[in-house]
PDB file of C-alpha atoms in Angstrom:
ATOM      1  CA  GLY A   1      56.189 132.526  29.607  1.00  0.00           C
ATOM      2  CA  GLN A   2      56.525 130.682  26.171  1.00  0.00           C
ATOM      3  CA  GLN A   3      53.216 128.702  24.839  1.00  0.00           C
ATOM      4  CA  VAL A   4      53.198 125.988  22.492  1.00  0.00           C
ATOM      5  CA  MET A   5      50.006 124.975  20.031  1.00  0.00           C
ATOM      6  CA  GLN A   6      49.434 121.521  19.399  1.00  0.00           C
ATOM      7  CA  ILE A   7      47.540 120.395  16.492  1.00  0.00           C
ATOM      8  CA  PRO A   8      45.410 118.317  15.626  1.00  0.00           C
ATOM      9  CA  GLN A   9      43.571 118.444  18.988  1.00  0.00           C
ATOM     10  CA  TYR A  10      42.079 115.135  18.084  1.00  0.00           C
ATOM     11  CA  GLN A  11      43.540 112.224  16.114  1.00  0.00           C
ATOM     12  CA  HIS A  12      41.163 109.165  15.290  1.00  0.00           C
ATOM     13  CA  VAL A  13      43.480 106.557  13.308  1.00  0.00           C
ATOM     14  CA  GLN A  14      42.960 103.185  12.156  1.00  0.00           C
ATOM     15  CA  GLU A  15      44.872 100.356  13.402  1.00  0.00           C
ATOM     16  CA  GLY A  16      48.019 100.192  11.486  1.00  0.00           C
ATOM     17  CA  GLU A  17      48.093 103.471  10.022  1.00  0.00           C
ATOM     18  CA  ASP A  18      50.516 106.307  10.974  1.00  0.00           C
ATOM     19  CA  PHE A  19      49.904 109.760  12.258  1.00  0.00           C
ATOM     20  CA  THR A  20      51.889 112.831  13.152  1.00  0.00           C
ATOM     21  CA  THR A  21      50.983 115.321  15.914  1.00  0.00           C
ATOM     22  CA  TYR A  22      52.962 118.860  15.938  1.00  0.00           C
ATOM     23  CA  CYS A  23      53.616 121.639  18.312  1.00  0.00           C
ATOM     24  CA  ASN A  24      54.252 125.083  17.311  1.00  0.00           C
ATOM     25  CA  SER A  25      55.972 127.940  18.794  1.00  0.00           C
ATOM     26  CA  SER A  26      56.404 131.540  17.908  1.00  0.00           C
ATOM     27  CA  THR A  27      59.678 132.015  19.810  1.00  0.00           C
ATOM     28  CA  THR A  28      62.633 129.908  19.423  1.00  0.00           C
ATOM     29  CA  LEU A  29      62.604 127.141  22.287  1.00  0.00           C
ATOM     30  CA  SER A  30      65.399 125.931  24.097  1.00  0.00           C
ATOM     31  CA  ASN A  31      64.148 122.436  24.633  1.00  0.00           C
ATOM     32  CA  ILE A  32      60.905 120.598  24.170  1.00  0.00           C
ATOM     33  CA  GLN A  33      59.614 117.571  26.157  1.00  0.00           C
ATOM     34  CA  TRP A  34      57.106 115.062  25.154  1.00  0.00           C
ATOM     35  CA  TYR A  35      54.663 113.430  27.555  1.00  0.00           C
ATOM     36  CA  LYS A  36      52.197 110.734  27.200  1.00  0.00           C
ATOM     37  CA  GLN A  37      48.853 110.483  29.478  1.00  0.00           C
ATOM     38  CA  ARG A  38      46.805 107.224  28.951  1.00  0.00           C
ATOM     39  CA  PRO A  39      43.201 107.465  29.857  1.00  0.00           C
ATOM     40  CA  GLY A  40      42.757 107.914  33.673  1.00  0.00           C
ATOM     41  CA  GLY A  41      46.475 107.982  34.059  1.00  0.00           C
ATOM     42  CA  HIS A  42      48.964 110.656  34.545  1.00  0.00           C
ATOM     43  CA  PRO A  43      51.540 112.100  32.175  1.00  0.00           C
ATOM     44  CA  VAL A  44      54.690 109.994  31.690  1.00  0.00           C
ATOM     45  CA  PHE A  45      57.601 111.633  29.951  1.00  0.00           C
ATOM     46  CA  LEU A  46      58.679 110.386  26.568  1.00  0.00           C
ATOM     47  CA  ILE A  47      61.619 112.031  25.693  1.00  0.00           C
ATOM     48  CA  GLN A  48      63.110 115.407  25.592  1.00  0.00           C
ATOM     49  CA  LEU A  49      64.654 117.394  22.092  1.00  0.00           C
ATOM     50  CA  VAL A  50      67.403 120.124  22.697  1.00  0.00           C
ATOM     51  CA  LYS A  51      69.364 120.410  19.722  1.00  0.00           C
ATOM     52  CA  SER A  52      68.422 122.035  16.470  1.00  0.00           C
ATOM     53  CA  GLY A  53      67.406 119.712  13.844  1.00  0.00           C
ATOM     54  CA  GLU A  54      67.420 116.696  16.465  1.00  0.00           C
ATOM     55  CA  VAL A  55      65.701 113.234  15.691  1.00  0.00           C
ATOM     56  CA  LYS A  56      64.934 110.620  18.230  1.00  0.00           C
ATOM     57  CA  LYS A  57      63.364 107.347  17.841  1.00  0.00           C
ATOM     58  CA  GLN A  58      61.331 105.108  20.287  1.00  0.00           C
ATOM     59  CA  LYS A  59      60.386 101.925  18.426  1.00  0.00           C
ATOM     60  CA  ARG A  60      57.344 103.022  16.572  1.00  0.00           C
ATOM     61  CA  LEU A  61      57.751 106.833  17.559  1.00  0.00           C
ATOM     62  CA  THR A  62      59.989 109.367  15.994  1.00  0.00           C
ATOM     63  CA  PHE A  63      60.227 112.723  17.410  1.00  0.00           C
ATOM     64  CA  GLN A  64      61.879 115.761  15.634  1.00  0.00           C
ATOM     65  CA  PHE A  65      62.638 119.160  16.715  1.00  0.00           C
ATOM     66  CA  GLY A  66      62.951 121.729  13.794  1.00  0.00           C
ATOM     67  CA  GLU A  67      65.586 123.596  12.480  1.00  0.00           C
ATOM     68  CA  ALA A  68      64.816 126.687  13.776  1.00  0.00           C
ATOM     69  CA  LYS A  69      63.730 125.222  17.211  1.00  0.00           C
ATOM     70  CA  LYS A  70      60.006 126.775  16.875  1.00  0.00           C
ATOM     71  CA  ASN A  71      58.516 123.285  16.269  1.00  0.00           C
ATOM     72  CA  SER A  72      58.371 119.957  17.088  1.00  0.00           C
ATOM     73  CA  SER A  73      56.848 116.781  15.965  1.00  0.00           C
ATOM     74  CA  LEU A  74      55.666 113.153  16.911  1.00  0.00           C
ATOM     75  CA  HIS A  75      55.100 110.478  14.266  1.00  0.00           C
ATOM     76  CA  ILE A  76      53.819 107.107  14.916  1.00  0.00           C
ATOM     77  CA  THR A  77      53.945 104.454  12.419  1.00  0.00           C
ATOM     78  CA  ALA A  78      51.696 101.163  12.517  1.00  0.00           C
ATOM     79  CA  THR A  79      49.375 102.584  15.327  1.00  0.00           C
ATOM     80  CA  GLN A  80      48.698  99.756  17.837  1.00  0.00           C
ATOM     81  CA  THR A  81      45.581 100.014  20.438  1.00  0.00           C
ATOM     82  CA  THR A  82      48.418 100.547  22.636  1.00  0.00           C
ATOM     83  CA  ASP A  83      48.778 104.128  21.444  1.00  0.00           C
ATOM     84  CA  VAL A  84      45.651 105.752  22.724  1.00  0.00           C
ATOM     85  CA  GLY A  85      45.892 108.334  25.066  1.00  0.00           C
ATOM     86  CA  THR A  86      46.599 112.151  24.854  1.00  0.00           C
ATOM     87  CA  TYR A  87      50.346 113.294  23.750  1.00  0.00           C
ATOM     88  CA  PHE A  88      51.222 116.387  25.136  1.00  0.00           C
ATOM     89  CA  CYS A  89      54.347 118.646  24.352  1.00  0.00           C
ATOM     90  CA  ALA A  90      55.937 120.882  26.793  1.00  0.00           C
ATOM     91  CA  ILE A  91      58.735 123.658  27.149  1.00  0.00           C
ATOM     92  CA  ASN A  92      61.095 123.264  29.993  1.00  0.00           C
ATOM     93  CA  ASP A  93      62.288 126.509  30.924  1.00  0.00           C
ATOM     94  CA  TYR A  94      62.074 126.968  34.835  1.00  0.00           C
ATOM     95  CA  LYS A  95      58.535 125.781  34.538  1.00  0.00           C
ATOM     96  CA  LEU A  96      56.825 123.466  32.406  1.00  0.00           C
ATOM     97  CA  SER A  97      54.516 125.001  29.811  1.00  0.00           C
ATOM     98  CA  PHE A  98      52.410 122.447  28.309  1.00  0.00           C
ATOM     99  CA  GLY A  99      50.445 122.600  25.280  1.00  0.00           C
ATOM    100  CA  ALA A 100      46.811 121.382  24.881  1.00  0.00           C
ATOM    101  CA  GLY A 101      47.636 118.071  23.856  1.00  0.00           C
ATOM    102  CA  THR A 102      46.533 115.648  21.045  1.00  0.00           C
ATOM    103  CA  THR A 103      44.047 112.965  21.953  1.00  0.00           C
ATOM    104  CA  VAL A 104      44.463 109.811  20.040  1.00  0.00           C
ATOM    105  CA  THR A 105      41.913 107.116  19.489  1.00  0.00           C
ATOM    106  CA  VAL A 106      42.598 104.076  17.569  1.00  0.00           C
ATOM    107  CA  ARG A 107      39.980 102.361  15.639  1.00  0.00           C
ATOM    108  CA  ALA A 108      40.473  98.110  15.429  1.00  0.00           C
TER     109      ALA A 108
ATOM    110  CA  GLU B   1      60.048 101.800  44.424  1.00  0.00           C
ATOM    111  CA  ALA B   2      60.756 105.535  43.215  1.00  0.00           C
ATOM    112  CA  GLN B   3      57.210 107.573  43.387  1.00  0.00           C
ATOM    113  CA  VAL B   4      55.221 110.629  43.965  1.00  0.00           C
ATOM    114  CA  THR B   5      52.018 109.892  45.892  1.00  0.00           C
ATOM    115  CA  GLN B   6      49.171 112.148  46.150  1.00  0.00           C
ATOM    116  CA  ASN B   7      46.130 111.773  48.951  1.00  0.00           C
ATOM    117  CA  PRO B   8      43.265 112.135  48.603  1.00  0.00           C
ATOM    118  CA  ARG B   9      42.629 110.599  45.107  1.00  0.00           C
ATOM    119  CA  TYR B  10      39.228 111.649  44.700  1.00  0.00           C
ATOM    120  CA  LEU B  11      37.311 114.610  46.615  1.00  0.00           C
ATOM    121  CA  ILE B  12      34.011 116.165  46.613  1.00  0.00           C
ATOM    122  CA  THR B  13      33.739 119.190  48.599  1.00  0.00           C
ATOM    123  CA  VAL B  14      31.446 122.161  48.978  1.00  0.00           C
ATOM    124  CA  THR B  15      32.082 126.082  48.358  1.00  0.00           C
ATOM    125  CA  GLY B  16      34.094 127.503  51.231  1.00  0.00           C
ATOM    126  CA  LYS B  17      35.470 124.448  52.927  1.00  0.00           C
ATOM    127  CA  LYS B  18      38.916 124.416  53.550  1.00  0.00           C
ATOM    128  CA  LEU B  19      41.113 121.258  52.174  1.00  0.00           C
ATOM    129  CA  THR B  20      44.663 119.983  51.612  1.00  0.00           C
ATOM    130  CA  VAL B  21      46.070 117.512  48.929  1.00  0.00           C
ATOM    131  CA  THR B  22      49.186 116.289  50.092  1.00  0.00           C
ATOM    132  CA  CYS B  23      51.887 115.243  47.569  1.00  0.00           C
ATOM    133  CA  SER B  24      54.940 113.334  48.597  1.00  0.00           C
ATOM    134  CA  GLN B  25      57.675 111.938  46.543  1.00  0.00           C
ATOM    135  CA  ASN B  26      60.560 109.609  47.861  1.00  0.00           C
ATOM    136  CA  MET B  27      63.290 110.386  45.118  1.00  0.00           C
ATOM    137  CA  ASN B  28      64.687 113.237  47.136  1.00  0.00           C
ATOM    138  CA  HIS B  29      64.011 115.751  44.256  1.00  0.00           C
ATOM    139  CA  GLU B  30      64.695 119.203  44.860  1.00  0.00           C
ATOM    140  CA  TYR B  31      62.066 120.736  42.266  1.00  0.00           C
ATOM    141  CA  MET B  32      58.486 119.939  42.873  1.00  0.00           C
ATOM    142  CA  SER B  33      55.281 121.463  41.315  1.00  0.00           C
ATOM    143  CA  TRP B  34      51.348 121.603  41.107  1.00  0.00           C
ATOM    144  CA  TYR B  35      49.412 121.192  37.778  1.00  0.00           C
ATOM    145  CA  ARG B  36      45.479 121.282  37.368  1.00  0.00           C
ATOM    146  CA  GLN B  37      44.421 119.466  34.130  1.00  0.00           C
ATOM    147  CA  ASP B  38      40.835 120.845  32.219  1.00  0.00           C
ATOM    148  CA  PRO B  39      39.738 119.798  29.112  1.00  0.00           C
ATOM    149  CA  GLY B  40      40.795 121.511  26.101  1.00  0.00           C
ATOM    150  CA  LEU B  41      43.385 123.549  28.059  1.00  0.00           C
ATOM    151  CA  GLY B  42      46.343 121.071  29.144  1.00  0.00           C
ATOM    152  CA  LEU B  43      48.066 121.214  32.149  1.00  0.00           C
ATOM    153  CA  ARG B  44      48.764 124.395  33.816  1.00  0.00           C
ATOM    154  CA  GLN B  45      51.217 125.352  36.634  1.00  0.00           C
ATOM    155  CA  ILE B  46      49.690 126.686  39.888  1.00  0.00           C
ATOM    156  CA  TYR B  47      53.024 126.627  41.929  1.00  0.00           C
ATOM    157  CA  TYR B  48      56.528 125.314  41.923  1.00  0.00           C
ATOM    158  CA  SER B  49      59.098 124.877  44.547  1.00  0.00           C
ATOM    159  CA  MET B  50      63.001 124.802  43.610  1.00  0.00           C
ATOM    160  CA  ASN B  51      63.619 123.423  47.099  1.00  0.00           C
ATOM    161  CA  VAL B  52      62.682 123.758  50.979  1.00  0.00           C
ATOM    162  CA  GLU B  53      61.314 127.053  52.007  1.00  0.00           C
ATOM    163  CA  VAL B  54      61.575 128.195  47.912  1.00  0.00           C
ATOM    164  CA  THR B  55      57.893 128.563  46.363  1.00  0.00           C
ATOM    165  CA  ASP B  56      56.885 130.464  43.380  1.00  0.00           C
ATOM    166  CA  LYS B  57      53.621 131.150  41.413  1.00  0.00           C
ATOM    167  CA  GLY B  58      52.762 129.259  38.179  1.00  0.00           C
ATOM    168  CA  ASP B  59      50.390 130.277  35.573  1.00  0.00           C
ATOM    169  CA  VAL B  60      47.254 129.757  37.639  1.00  0.00           C
ATOM    170  CA  PRO B  61      47.863 130.345  41.338  1.00  0.00           C
ATOM    171  CA  GLU B  62      44.754 132.187  42.350  1.00  0.00           C
ATOM    172  CA  GLY B  63      42.876 130.522  45.289  1.00  0.00           C
ATOM    173  CA  TYR B  64      45.798 128.299  45.977  1.00  0.00           C
ATOM    174  CA  LYS B  65      48.635 127.985  48.578  1.00  0.00           C
ATOM    175  CA  VAL B  66      51.268 125.744  49.273  1.00  0.00           C
ATOM    176  CA  SER B  67      54.345 125.333  51.676  1.00  0.00           C
ATOM    177  CA  ARG B  68      57.410 123.438  51.485  1.00  0.00           C
ATOM    178  CA  LYS B  69      58.925 122.768  54.899  1.00  0.00           C
ATOM    179  CA  GLU B  70      60.337 119.356  54.086  1.00  0.00           C
ATOM    180  CA  LYS B  71      62.182 118.393  50.796  1.00  0.00           C
ATOM    181  CA  ARG B  72      59.673 115.292  50.142  1.00  0.00           C
ATOM    182  CA  ASN B  73      56.376 117.144  50.613  1.00  0.00           C
ATOM    183  CA  PHE B  74      54.562 119.760  49.138  1.00  0.00           C
ATOM    184  CA  PRO B  75      51.173 120.265  50.068  1.00  0.00           C
ATOM    185  CA  LEU B  76      48.531 122.084  47.717  1.00  0.00           C
ATOM    186  CA  ILE B  77      45.914 123.903  50.052  1.00  0.00           C
ATOM    187  CA  LEU B  78      42.768 125.432  49.031  1.00  0.00           C
ATOM    188  CA  GLU B  79      41.562 127.987  51.912  1.00  0.00           C
ATOM    189  CA  SER B  80      37.933 128.699  50.609  1.00  0.00           C
ATOM    190  CA  PRO B  81      37.063 126.461  47.510  1.00  0.00           C
ATOM    191  CA  SER B  82      35.049 127.521  44.559  1.00  0.00           C
ATOM    192  CA  PRO B  83      33.503 125.568  41.850  1.00  0.00           C
ATOM    193  CA  ASN B  84      35.708 126.713  39.458  1.00  0.00           C
ATOM    194  CA  GLN B  85      38.599 124.619  41.089  1.00  0.00           C
ATOM    195  CA  THR B  86      36.922 121.715  40.259  1.00  0.00           C
ATOM    196  CA  SER B  87      39.622 120.084  38.307  1.00  0.00           C
ATOM    197  CA  LEU B  88      42.292 117.142  38.083  1.00  0.00           C
ATOM    198  CA  TYR B  89      45.324 117.906  40.056  1.00  0.00           C
ATOM    199  CA  PHE B  90      48.514 116.521  39.284  1.00  0.00           C
ATOM    200  CA  CYS B  91      51.760 116.984  41.770  1.00  0.00           C
ATOM    201  CA  ALA B  92      55.392 116.269  40.074  1.00  0.00           C
ATOM    202  CA  SER B  93      58.992 116.325  40.878  1.00  0.00           C
ATOM    203  CA  SER B  94      62.063 116.245  39.339  1.00  0.00           C
ATOM    204  CA  LEU B  95      65.588 116.088  40.471  1.00  0.00           C
ATOM    205  CA  ASP B  96      65.833 120.122  39.921  1.00  0.00           C
ATOM    206  CA  ARG B  97      64.305 122.649  37.955  1.00  0.00           C
ATOM    207  CA  GLY B  98      66.609 122.644  35.016  1.00  0.00           C
ATOM    208  CA  GLN B  99      65.917 120.188  32.243  1.00  0.00           C
ATOM    209  CA  GLU B 100      65.317 117.000  33.875  1.00  0.00           C
ATOM    210  CA  THR B 101      61.810 114.785  33.219  1.00  0.00           C
ATOM    211  CA  GLN B 102      59.241 115.327  35.937  1.00  0.00           C
ATOM    212  CA  TYR B 103      57.704 112.293  37.574  1.00  0.00           C
ATOM    213  CA  PHE B 104      54.132 112.626  38.060  1.00  0.00           C
ATOM    214  CA  GLY B 105      51.542 111.624  40.963  1.00  0.00           C
ATOM    215  CA  PRO B 106      48.822 109.778  39.939  1.00  0.00           C
ATOM    216  CA  GLY B 107      46.391 112.691  40.442  1.00  0.00           C
ATOM    217  CA  THR B 108      43.489 113.939  42.672  1.00  0.00           C
ATOM    218  CA  ARG B 109      39.951 114.524  41.161  1.00  0.00           C
ATOM    219  CA  LEU B 110      38.325 117.321  43.008  1.00  0.00           C
ATOM    220  CA  LEU B 111      34.796 118.490  42.585  1.00  0.00           C
ATOM    221  CA  VAL B 112      33.514 121.412  44.314  1.00  0.00           C
ATOM    222  CA  LEU B 113      29.995 122.023  44.615  1.00  0.00           C
TER     223      LEU B 113
END
């Protein structure tokens, strides 16, 4: 099945700063989903991107799907302690294939 | 409340002792699946089911069995657990197998000694 690589694996962020996590594939993707997993919790769906070049925003989170539909990014502005957790991208063809995730910690 | 439930939440067992992790959803979802989560590997799909009596292998099915006799339930069976099956397991469901969000259960942490 299709695979995605996520970078970076870990992201240590000063509270108030911005950061971006990336999801890359060698093949064209039909769609991409993003999930967040809080420490000790379960993955929770954030958003799905389907169209080339699509950009969607959820408050301080901005999700983008690349023009070639081979990569995606999640940008968080003004990081807060509530942003702590692991962010996964996933491809939803007939099964869900997850990237390894970016684990975010925040320094207050 | 719409939810996916799993039991047990925590389990310690010994090698070779058969166990079942139950999963149930109350959203009338057709599609259900099992994942295991290991550090640095993300979530990997074990088995999935597109409807009652229809199941198929995911990426890491070895050592696991599933059944889907009812729409709401999708138990994961480890006939002879081994230490390499120590992991965090999640059940998930969605309306169908298409481009729909999946709802995850709370997870089952399994330790096989």
